[in-house]
Amino acid sequence: MADSWVNSAERIGSDLLVDLTGPGSRRAVLIRALRDAVREGRLAPGTRLPPYRSLAADLGLARNTVADAYAELVAEGWLTARQGSGTRVARRAAPVAPARVPRRSPHRPAGPVHDLHQGKPDPGSFPRTAWLAAARRALNAAPNDAFGPGDPQGRIELRRALADYLGRSRGVRTTPERIVVCSGFAHALRLLFGGGVLRGPLAVESYGLGFHRSVLDAASVRTVPLTLDEDGACVDELTGLPGVRGVLLTPAHQFPTGGPLHPQRRSAVIDWARGRGGLVLEDDYDGEFRYDREPVGAVQGLDPERVLYAGSVSKSLSPAVRLGWMVLPDHLVDRVLAAKGEREAWASVPDQLALAELIESGHYDRHVRRMRQRYRGRRDQLVAALGAHAPHITPTGIAAGLHAVLRLPPGTEQSTVKAAVWQGLGLDGLDAFRHPAATMPAADGLVVGYASPPDHAFTAALEALCRSLPPA
């Protein structure tokens, strides 16, 4: 007899897969199956089993077969049977042995007490009430076709909301028809290069996310690093790269070094793209969070046909909400949709509808403004702590984003990262983000994320950070 699912209305608990295959009588097979379910933990101690009549009907067995199986398991101590209480798994039944946890070496510190890794927004500030209300309103208003196979371009409700929001907040020039919803920037790279829409080689900044480089490596895309200075990427180097027709930039707030792309370089990279017939990929990494002035608008606004703009809610809301977008030049829309396929396979339609409603209702703007104030306060605390305890070390770049780079004396980065680990900190050295083929001089530094630690622990995290820094 094949495996059967037991789902009696009288049973307390979840469905249970009972394997009735194997040698022996039906009674013996049932006894073995129930015993295995208890031994493996699928039937926990105290779980009430269905009455034998119900289980017999569910499994297509004779009542006496099930009654005899119950009686034998009671006699063996696997089950208990009491008047008015039914048949239950015995409390003395041994649970599954827990996995053995290896002992920590007394010479190795435990995991980080304070997480200062970059790129993590405050998880406790996710707007749960506003999101729940937006989801409820969106689902109540959604047409029936929203619950069919998803449109690979994304729901029109979200694309309309994004076109309006990006236009007024980031200076992006677009229409809903030129937006394709994805699950984040890495997904956009996979679609563009893994899907054959674009080809390498691709110029990139000398410092950036290694994860993005690994996505490009997986698509066999050769990346060529551009020098960085206080004005951002040195885009004039593009003219000396004859085989390169694409460049990936983080112009609002270079990741991780922290400077914006200078206005003259913004114009220069557009001129290069026009003259080369090339394309600028604009990663609007935490572009909403500028603290010393209004955020700089997107480069895309200078030429929507030569710039592919990409963004997501991973920093503004949460990386758990897997929603991002590409604002495409007109000639790339159909090619990206062909690479994506006939159905949406990544971005949840209910989440798209909820985000659209969150934006349309104004709650998204209010959340971003609130988080802008919160993160600015965190950065100010970091700067104040350094001024008080390590005045020889200051953050570089503009006041923006969710992290700061602390430049260190030459030759001290590795020892400082090690000291931070011993202080219970999780963070990265600047070298972790350096392109392996970069030729610009290496700089020692720490990339300190200040957004995610809870308020009650942030002061202690800063004290531990200051204890880790090299002396003047």
Short mmCIF file of C-alpha atoms in Angstrom, two decimals:
data_model
loop_
_atom_site.label_atom_id
_atom_site.label_comp_id
_atom_site.label_asym_id
_atom_site.label_seq_id
_atom_site.Cartn_x
_atom_site.Cartn_y
_atom_site.Cartn_z
CA MET A 1 0.00 0.00 0.00
CA ALA A 2 1.32 3.47 -0.85
CA ASP A 3 2.13 6.17 1.69
CA SER A 4 -1.02 7.72 3.19
CA TRP A 5 -1.78 11.06 4.78
CA VAL A 6 -3.68 10.89 8.06
CA ASN A 7 -5.92 13.93 8.60
CA SER A 8 -8.71 12.92 10.95
CA ALA A 9 -10.98 15.69 12.22
CA GLU A 10 -10.68 14.22 15.69
CA ARG A 11 -6.92 14.22 15.72
CA ILE A 12 -5.12 17.04 17.51
CA GLY A 13 -2.00 17.98 15.55
CA SER A 14 -0.77 18.28 11.99
CA ASP A 15 -1.06 15.89 9.07
CA LEU A 16 1.14 12.82 9.42
CA LEU A 17 2.63 10.82 6.58
CA VAL A 18 2.23 7.12 7.46
CA ASP A 19 4.35 4.79 5.37
CA LEU A 20 2.45 1.52 4.95
CA THR A 21 4.95 -0.06 2.59
CA GLY A 22 7.29 -2.88 3.46
CA PRO A 23 7.08 -6.56 4.36
CA GLY A 24 4.72 -8.09 6.89
CA SER A 25 1.04 -8.00 7.71
CA ARG A 26 -0.87 -4.74 7.63
CA ARG A 27 -0.92 -4.76 11.42
CA ALA A 28 2.87 -5.17 11.59
CA VAL A 29 3.45 -2.49 8.96
CA LEU A 30 1.21 -0.01 10.82
CA ILE A 31 2.94 -0.71 14.13
CA ARG A 32 6.34 -0.13 12.53
CA ALA A 33 5.16 3.10 10.86
CA LEU A 34 3.75 4.56 14.09
CA ARG A 35 6.79 3.53 16.08
CA ASP A 36 9.08 5.19 13.52
CA ALA A 37 6.97 8.36 13.61
CA VAL A 38 7.42 8.58 17.38
CA ARG A 39 11.13 7.72 17.27
CA GLU A 40 11.84 10.34 14.58
CA GLY A 41 9.93 13.06 16.40
CA ARG A 42 7.10 13.40 13.86
CA LEU A 43 4.69 12.33 16.61
CA ALA A 44 5.71 14.31 19.67
CA PRO A 45 5.12 13.11 23.25
CA GLY A 46 1.58 13.98 24.32
CA THR A 47 0.17 14.08 20.77
CA ARG A 48 -3.35 12.67 20.59
CA LEU A 49 -3.87 10.03 17.91
CA PRO A 50 -7.15 9.64 16.02
CA PRO A 51 -9.68 7.13 17.34
CA TYR A 52 -8.92 3.75 15.80
CA ARG A 53 -12.18 3.83 13.80
CA SER A 54 -11.18 7.17 12.18
CA LEU A 55 -7.64 6.05 11.43
CA ALA A 56 -8.92 2.80 9.97
CA ALA A 57 -11.22 4.73 7.64
CA ASP A 58 -8.41 7.14 6.64
CA LEU A 59 -5.98 4.33 5.83
CA GLY A 60 -8.45 1.84 4.39
CA LEU A 61 -7.67 -0.73 7.07
CA ALA A 62 -9.90 -2.95 9.16
CA ARG A 63 -10.85 -1.48 12.53
CA ASN A 64 -9.49 -4.50 14.38
CA THR A 65 -6.12 -4.07 12.64
CA VAL A 66 -5.75 -0.52 13.95
CA ALA A 67 -7.13 -1.40 17.40
CA ASP A 68 -4.63 -4.27 17.74
CA ALA A 69 -1.76 -1.99 16.62
CA TYR A 70 -2.72 0.61 19.22
CA ALA A 71 -2.96 -2.06 21.93
CA GLU A 72 0.50 -3.47 21.15
CA LEU A 73 2.12 -0.01 21.15
CA VAL A 74 0.44 0.75 24.49
CA ALA A 75 1.83 -2.49 25.88
CA GLU A 76 5.31 -1.59 24.60
CA GLY A 77 5.12 1.86 26.25
CA TRP A 78 5.05 3.91 23.03
CA LEU A 79 1.44 5.00 23.57
CA THR A 80 -0.91 5.53 26.51
CA ALA A 81 -4.67 5.00 26.54
CA ARG A 82 -6.97 6.46 29.19
CA GLN A 83 -10.73 6.71 29.41
CA GLY A 84 -11.85 10.16 28.24
CA SER A 85 -8.34 11.14 27.14
CA GLY A 86 -7.97 8.98 24.06
CA THR A 87 -4.78 7.40 22.78
CA ARG A 88 -1.67 9.58 23.02
CA VAL A 89 2.06 9.32 22.47
CA ALA A 90 3.66 8.42 25.79
CA ARG A 91 5.41 11.22 27.64
CA ARG A 92 8.36 8.95 28.29
CA ALA A 93 8.99 8.39 24.60
CA ALA A 94 12.59 9.44 23.95
CA PRO A 95 12.89 12.55 21.78
CA VAL A 96 15.26 12.77 18.85
CA ALA A 97 18.77 13.38 20.12
CA PRO A 98 19.85 16.98 19.57
CA ALA A 99 22.72 17.73 17.23
CA ARG A 100 26.05 17.77 18.96
CA VAL A 101 27.40 21.31 19.32
CA PRO A 102 31.16 21.53 19.02
CA ARG A 103 32.98 23.13 21.91
CA ARG A 104 34.47 26.56 21.38
CA SER A 105 38.17 26.89 21.68
CA PRO A 106 39.06 28.88 24.82
CA HIS A 107 41.51 30.81 22.63
CA ARG A 108 38.92 31.93 20.07
CA PRO A 109 36.35 34.66 20.82
CA ALA A 110 32.65 33.96 20.44
CA GLY A 111 30.59 35.37 17.57
CA PRO A 112 30.17 39.15 17.28
CA VAL A 113 28.28 40.89 20.04
CA HIS A 114 27.76 44.02 17.92
CA ASP A 115 27.04 43.85 14.20
CA LEU A 116 28.68 46.77 12.41
CA HIS A 117 28.67 45.22 8.95
CA GLN A 118 27.70 47.57 6.15
CA GLY A 119 24.51 47.51 4.14
CA LYS A 120 22.09 46.57 6.92
CA PRO A 121 19.22 48.90 7.78
CA ASP A 122 17.71 48.93 11.25
CA PRO A 123 15.52 45.79 11.34
CA GLY A 124 13.51 47.10 14.28
CA SER A 125 12.36 50.14 12.29
CA PHE A 126 10.52 48.25 9.57
CA PRO A 127 7.11 50.01 9.30
CA ARG A 128 5.07 46.96 10.25
CA THR A 129 1.81 48.77 10.96
CA ALA A 130 1.95 50.85 7.78
CA TRP A 131 2.96 47.83 5.68
CA LEU A 132 0.17 45.69 7.10
CA ALA A 133 -2.41 48.42 6.47
CA ALA A 134 -1.08 48.97 2.94
CA ALA A 135 -1.19 45.24 2.21
CA ARG A 136 -4.76 45.00 3.47
CA ARG A 137 -5.93 47.94 1.37
CA ALA A 138 -4.04 46.71 -1.69
CA LEU A 139 -5.40 43.17 -1.49
CA ASN A 140 -8.96 44.38 -0.97
CA ALA A 141 -8.71 46.57 -4.06
CA ALA A 142 -6.74 44.16 -6.24
CA PRO A 143 -8.43 42.81 -9.38
CA ASN A 144 -8.78 39.06 -9.73
CA ASP A 145 -6.08 38.87 -12.39
CA ALA A 146 -3.52 39.94 -9.77
CA PHE A 147 -3.68 36.40 -8.41
CA GLY A 148 -2.94 34.68 -11.70
CA PRO A 149 0.48 34.13 -13.29
CA GLY A 150 2.55 37.24 -12.64
CA ASP A 151 3.48 39.74 -15.35
CA PRO A 152 7.29 39.62 -15.75
CA GLN A 153 7.36 43.40 -16.15
CA GLY A 154 5.75 43.83 -12.74
CA ARG A 155 2.32 44.97 -11.63
CA ILE A 156 1.20 48.18 -13.32
CA GLU A 157 0.16 49.58 -9.92
CA LEU A 158 3.76 49.40 -8.70
CA ARG A 159 5.29 50.65 -11.93
CA ARG A 160 3.01 53.70 -11.90
CA ALA A 161 3.85 54.43 -8.27
CA LEU A 162 7.57 54.02 -8.95
CA ALA A 163 7.51 56.28 -12.00
CA ASP A 164 5.98 59.05 -9.89
CA TYR A 165 8.17 58.48 -6.83
CA LEU A 166 11.46 58.20 -8.70
CA GLY A 167 10.65 61.27 -10.76
CA ARG A 168 9.96 63.54 -7.80
CA SER A 169 12.53 62.14 -5.35
CA ARG A 170 15.45 61.05 -7.54
CA GLY A 171 15.01 63.08 -10.73
CA VAL A 172 14.49 59.96 -12.84
CA ARG A 173 12.80 60.51 -16.20
CA THR A 174 10.62 57.53 -17.03
CA THR A 175 7.19 56.10 -17.69
CA PRO A 176 5.70 52.90 -16.25
CA GLU A 177 6.31 51.18 -19.58
CA ARG A 178 10.08 51.53 -19.16
CA ILE A 179 10.21 50.03 -15.67
CA VAL A 180 10.80 46.32 -15.05
CA VAL A 181 10.38 45.00 -11.51
CA CYS A 182 13.01 42.60 -10.20
CA SER A 183 14.08 41.28 -6.80
CA GLY A 184 17.09 43.56 -6.29
CA PHE A 185 20.26 44.85 -7.93
CA ALA A 186 22.02 41.47 -8.04
CA HIS A 187 18.96 40.02 -9.79
CA ALA A 188 19.12 42.89 -12.28
CA LEU A 189 22.76 42.03 -13.05
CA ARG A 190 21.86 38.36 -13.55
CA LEU A 191 19.09 39.28 -15.97
CA LEU A 192 21.21 41.77 -17.91
CA PHE A 193 24.41 39.75 -18.25
CA GLY A 194 23.39 36.19 -17.47
CA GLY A 195 20.39 36.63 -19.76
CA GLY A 196 22.49 37.89 -22.64
CA VAL A 197 20.96 41.37 -22.77
CA LEU A 198 24.37 43.01 -22.24
CA ARG A 199 27.92 41.78 -22.70
CA GLY A 200 31.26 42.60 -21.21
CA PRO A 201 33.81 43.83 -20.71
CA LEU A 202 32.36 46.19 -18.13
CA ALA A 203 34.15 49.05 -16.39
CA VAL A 204 33.55 49.19 -12.63
CA GLU A 205 34.79 51.23 -9.69
CA SER A 206 37.97 49.99 -8.01
CA TYR A 207 36.09 49.49 -4.75
CA GLY A 208 32.66 47.86 -4.68
CA LEU A 209 30.65 44.86 -3.54
CA GLY A 210 32.47 41.60 -4.18
CA PHE A 211 29.08 39.89 -4.42
CA HIS A 212 28.26 41.93 -7.52
CA ARG A 213 31.61 41.04 -9.04
CA SER A 214 30.89 37.36 -8.39
CA VAL A 215 27.56 37.66 -10.23
CA LEU A 216 29.39 39.18 -13.20
CA ASP A 217 32.13 36.55 -13.00
CA ALA A 218 29.47 33.84 -13.13
CA ALA A 219 28.20 35.40 -16.36
CA SER A 220 31.77 35.39 -17.78
CA VAL A 221 31.90 39.19 -17.76
CA ARG A 222 35.39 40.68 -17.48
CA THR A 223 35.42 43.76 -15.26
CA VAL A 224 37.93 46.60 -15.64
CA PRO A 225 38.48 48.78 -12.52
CA LEU A 226 38.46 52.60 -12.67
CA THR A 227 40.50 54.71 -10.26
CA LEU A 228 38.63 56.48 -7.45
CA ASP A 229 39.43 59.81 -5.83
CA GLU A 230 37.56 62.42 -3.79
CA ASP A 231 35.40 63.23 -6.84
CA GLY A 232 34.31 59.65 -7.45
CA ALA A 233 35.23 57.39 -10.34
CA CYS A 234 37.80 58.75 -12.80
CA VAL A 235 35.57 58.32 -15.83
CA ASP A 236 38.14 59.93 -18.13
CA GLU A 237 39.91 56.55 -18.05
CA LEU A 238 37.04 55.12 -20.12
CA THR A 239 38.42 56.72 -23.28
CA GLY A 240 41.51 54.54 -22.94
CA LEU A 241 39.45 51.33 -22.83
CA PRO A 242 38.45 50.77 -26.48
CA GLY A 243 36.70 47.45 -25.93
CA VAL A 244 34.50 48.73 -23.09
CA ARG A 245 30.98 49.96 -23.89
CA GLY A 246 29.46 49.77 -20.42
CA VAL A 247 30.30 51.18 -16.98
CA LEU A 248 28.78 50.41 -13.58
CA LEU A 249 28.75 53.35 -11.14
CA THR A 250 27.35 54.27 -7.71
CA PRO A 251 27.23 58.03 -8.39
CA ALA A 252 25.00 59.26 -5.54
CA HIS A 253 27.23 57.81 -2.81
CA GLN A 254 30.14 55.71 -4.01
CA PHE A 255 30.17 52.36 -2.31
CA PRO A 256 32.05 51.98 -0.08
CA THR A 257 34.37 55.01 -0.10
CA GLY A 258 31.50 57.47 0.28
CA GLY A 259 31.95 60.31 -2.22
CA PRO A 260 29.45 61.46 -4.87
CA LEU A 261 30.38 61.60 -8.54
CA HIS A 262 31.45 65.16 -9.38
CA PRO A 263 29.01 67.07 -11.66
CA GLN A 264 31.64 67.43 -14.39
CA ARG A 265 32.24 63.68 -14.31
CA ARG A 266 28.51 63.03 -14.55
CA SER A 267 28.41 65.06 -17.76
CA ALA A 268 31.62 63.43 -18.99
CA VAL A 269 30.36 59.87 -18.60
CA ILE A 270 27.17 60.75 -20.52
CA ASP A 271 29.30 62.25 -23.31
CA TRP A 272 31.40 59.07 -23.36
CA ALA A 273 28.31 56.85 -23.57
CA ARG A 274 26.88 58.90 -26.43
CA GLY A 275 30.13 58.92 -28.34
CA ARG A 276 30.88 55.22 -27.76
CA GLY A 277 27.31 54.02 -28.20
CA GLY A 278 27.71 52.75 -24.66
CA LEU A 279 25.61 52.39 -21.52
CA VAL A 280 25.91 53.61 -17.94
CA LEU A 281 24.55 51.25 -15.27
CA GLU A 282 23.55 53.41 -12.31
CA ASP A 283 23.28 51.59 -8.99
CA ASP A 284 21.41 54.06 -6.76
CA TYR A 285 22.91 52.52 -3.63
CA ASP A 286 21.25 54.17 -0.57
CA GLY A 287 20.67 57.30 -2.67
CA GLU A 288 17.78 58.42 -0.45
CA PHE A 289 20.03 58.93 2.57
CA ARG A 290 22.01 62.18 2.29
CA TYR A 291 22.26 64.10 5.57
CA ASP A 292 24.21 67.28 4.96
CA ARG A 293 21.99 68.48 2.08
CA GLU A 294 19.28 67.27 -0.29
CA PRO A 295 20.12 64.01 -2.07
CA VAL A 296 21.83 64.37 -5.45
CA GLY A 297 19.55 63.43 -8.34
CA ALA A 298 20.14 60.42 -10.54
CA VAL A 299 22.53 60.53 -13.49
CA GLN A 300 19.72 58.90 -15.49
CA GLY A 301 17.95 62.24 -15.68
CA LEU A 302 20.74 63.53 -17.96
CA ASP A 303 20.05 60.93 -20.67
CA PRO A 304 17.44 58.18 -20.17
CA GLU A 305 18.55 56.42 -23.37
CA ARG A 306 22.17 56.05 -22.22
CA VAL A 307 21.63 55.26 -18.54
CA LEU A 308 20.05 52.15 -17.02
CA TYR A 309 18.93 53.08 -13.51
CA ALA A 310 18.45 50.39 -10.85
CA GLY A 311 17.30 50.55 -7.26
CA SER A 312 15.58 48.55 -4.53
CA VAL A 313 14.01 48.79 -1.08
CA SER A 314 16.78 46.75 0.58
CA LYS A 315 18.17 49.84 2.36
CA SER A 316 15.04 51.99 2.66
CA LEU A 317 12.77 49.24 4.02
CA SER A 318 14.44 45.87 4.46
CA PRO A 319 16.50 43.33 2.48
CA ALA A 320 13.77 40.85 3.43
CA VAL A 321 11.40 42.63 1.00
CA ARG A 322 12.79 41.27 -2.25
CA LEU A 323 11.71 44.11 -4.55
CA GLY A 324 13.80 46.20 -6.89
CA TRP A 325 13.43 47.88 -10.26
CA MET A 326 15.21 48.71 -13.47
CA VAL A 327 14.42 51.91 -15.37
CA LEU A 328 15.47 50.96 -18.87
CA PRO A 329 16.33 52.72 -22.10
CA ASP A 330 13.48 52.09 -24.49
CA HIS A 331 15.45 49.74 -26.73
CA LEU A 332 16.25 47.37 -23.84
CA VAL A 333 12.75 46.81 -22.43
CA ASP A 334 11.74 43.95 -24.73
CA ARG A 335 15.14 42.28 -24.44
CA VAL A 336 15.05 42.34 -20.63
CA LEU A 337 11.52 40.93 -20.62
CA ALA A 338 12.60 38.15 -22.96
CA ALA A 339 15.44 37.31 -20.58
CA LYS A 340 13.08 37.33 -17.62
CA GLY A 341 10.60 34.88 -19.16
CA GLU A 342 6.86 34.69 -19.62
CA ARG A 343 5.95 34.68 -15.93
CA GLU A 344 7.15 36.48 -12.82
CA ALA A 345 9.34 34.03 -10.91
CA TRP A 346 10.93 36.27 -8.27
CA ALA A 347 8.94 39.28 -7.06
CA SER A 348 5.79 38.43 -5.09
CA VAL A 349 2.69 40.11 -6.53
CA PRO A 350 1.09 40.77 -3.09
CA ASP A 351 4.34 42.47 -2.02
CA GLN A 352 4.33 44.55 -5.21
CA LEU A 353 0.77 45.67 -4.52
CA ALA A 354 1.59 46.46 -0.89
CA LEU A 355 4.63 48.55 -1.87
CA ALA A 356 2.61 50.41 -4.48
CA GLU A 357 -0.01 51.28 -1.87
CA LEU A 358 2.68 52.25 0.66
CA ILE A 359 4.13 54.71 -1.86
CA GLU A 360 0.78 56.07 -3.05
CA SER A 361 -0.43 56.64 0.51
CA GLY A 362 2.65 58.70 1.41
CA HIS A 363 3.77 56.29 4.13
CA TYR A 364 6.90 55.32 2.21
CA ASP A 365 8.05 58.95 2.03
CA ARG A 366 7.36 59.44 5.72
CA HIS A 367 9.30 56.29 6.58
CA VAL A 368 12.32 57.38 4.51
CA ARG A 369 12.31 60.82 6.16
CA ARG A 370 12.10 59.24 9.60
CA MET A 371 14.96 56.86 8.84
CA ARG A 372 17.03 59.68 7.37
CA GLN A 373 16.83 61.46 10.73
CA ARG A 374 17.58 58.27 12.63
CA TYR A 375 20.63 57.33 10.58
CA ARG A 376 21.97 60.88 10.66
CA GLY A 377 21.78 60.70 14.46
CA ARG A 378 23.68 57.42 14.40
CA ARG A 379 26.40 58.87 12.17
CA ASP A 380 26.66 61.93 14.43
CA GLN A 381 27.15 59.61 17.43
CA LEU A 382 29.92 57.79 15.59
CA VAL A 383 31.69 61.04 14.71
CA ALA A 384 31.34 62.31 18.30
CA ALA A 385 32.74 59.07 19.75
CA LEU A 386 35.74 59.24 17.43
CA GLY A 387 36.30 62.89 18.33
CA ALA A 388 36.32 62.04 22.02
CA HIS A 389 38.35 58.81 21.98
CA ALA A 390 40.22 58.64 18.64
CA PRO A 391 40.47 62.17 17.22
CA HIS A 392 43.24 61.09 14.85
CA ILE A 393 40.75 58.95 12.91
CA THR A 394 37.82 60.54 11.07
CA PRO A 395 35.16 59.27 8.65
CA THR A 396 35.75 60.03 4.98
CA GLY A 397 33.22 60.84 2.28
CA ILE A 398 29.96 62.72 2.58
CA ALA A 399 27.43 62.43 5.40
CA ALA A 400 25.16 59.86 3.78
CA GLY A 401 24.13 56.23 3.70
CA LEU A 402 24.23 53.48 6.30
CA HIS A 403 27.99 53.20 6.76
CA ALA A 404 31.17 55.24 7.11
CA VAL A 405 34.73 54.52 6.08
CA LEU A 406 37.37 55.18 8.74
CA ARG A 407 40.81 55.67 7.20
CA LEU A 408 43.58 54.03 9.22
CA PRO A 409 47.34 54.55 9.37
CA PRO A 410 49.15 52.57 6.65
CA GLY A 411 49.71 48.94 7.50
CA THR A 412 47.21 48.78 10.38
CA GLU A 413 44.04 47.47 8.73
CA GLN A 414 44.49 43.75 9.35
CA SER A 415 45.52 44.16 12.97
CA THR A 416 42.62 46.56 13.59
CA VAL A 417 40.07 44.14 12.11
CA LYS A 418 41.50 41.40 14.30
CA ALA A 419 41.30 43.66 17.36
CA ALA A 420 37.68 44.46 16.50
CA VAL A 421 36.86 40.74 16.43
CA TRP A 422 38.35 40.34 19.89
CA GLN A 423 36.21 43.27 21.05
CA GLY A 424 33.09 41.40 19.84
CA LEU A 425 32.55 43.50 16.70
CA GLY A 426 31.48 42.31 13.28
CA LEU A 427 32.79 44.63 10.56
CA ASP A 428 34.92 44.63 7.42
CA GLY A 429 38.20 46.15 6.38
CA LEU A 430 38.27 48.34 3.29
CA ASP A 431 40.46 45.85 1.46
CA ALA A 432 37.58 43.36 1.36
CA PHE A 433 35.88 45.58 -1.23
CA ARG A 434 38.91 46.24 -3.45
CA HIS A 435 38.82 44.93 -7.03
CA PRO A 436 41.57 42.31 -7.44
CA ALA A 437 42.85 44.04 -10.58
CA ALA A 438 42.78 47.59 -9.16
CA THR A 439 45.98 49.54 -9.78
CA MET A 440 45.26 52.60 -7.63
CA PRO A 441 47.19 52.72 -4.34
CA ALA A 442 45.55 50.66 -1.60
CA ALA A 443 44.30 52.48 1.49
CA ASP A 444 43.85 51.03 4.96
CA GLY A 445 40.44 51.52 6.51
CA LEU A 446 37.35 50.11 8.20
CA VAL A 447 33.87 50.01 6.70
CA VAL A 448 31.59 50.60 9.69
CA GLY A 449 27.85 50.06 9.40
CA TYR A 450 26.02 52.13 11.99
CA ALA A 451 22.37 51.45 11.14
CA SER A 452 21.50 48.02 12.48
CA PRO A 453 22.60 47.81 16.17
CA PRO A 454 19.70 48.43 18.59
CA ASP A 455 19.67 51.73 20.45
CA HIS A 456 20.44 50.22 23.83
CA ALA A 457 23.63 48.59 22.47
CA PHE A 458 24.94 51.29 20.14
CA THR A 459 26.97 53.19 22.73
CA ALA A 460 28.69 49.98 23.80
CA ALA A 461 29.38 49.14 20.15
CA LEU A 462 31.04 52.52 19.62
CA GLU A 463 33.13 52.11 22.78
CA ALA A 464 34.31 48.69 21.57
CA LEU A 465 35.11 50.20 18.16
CA CYS A 466 37.21 52.95 19.70
CA ARG A 467 39.10 50.40 21.81
CA SER A 468 39.95 48.53 18.60
CA LEU A 469 41.48 51.49 16.77
CA PRO A 470 45.23 51.98 16.57
CA PRO A 471 46.72 54.73 18.75
CA ALA A 472 47.82 58.06 17.32
#
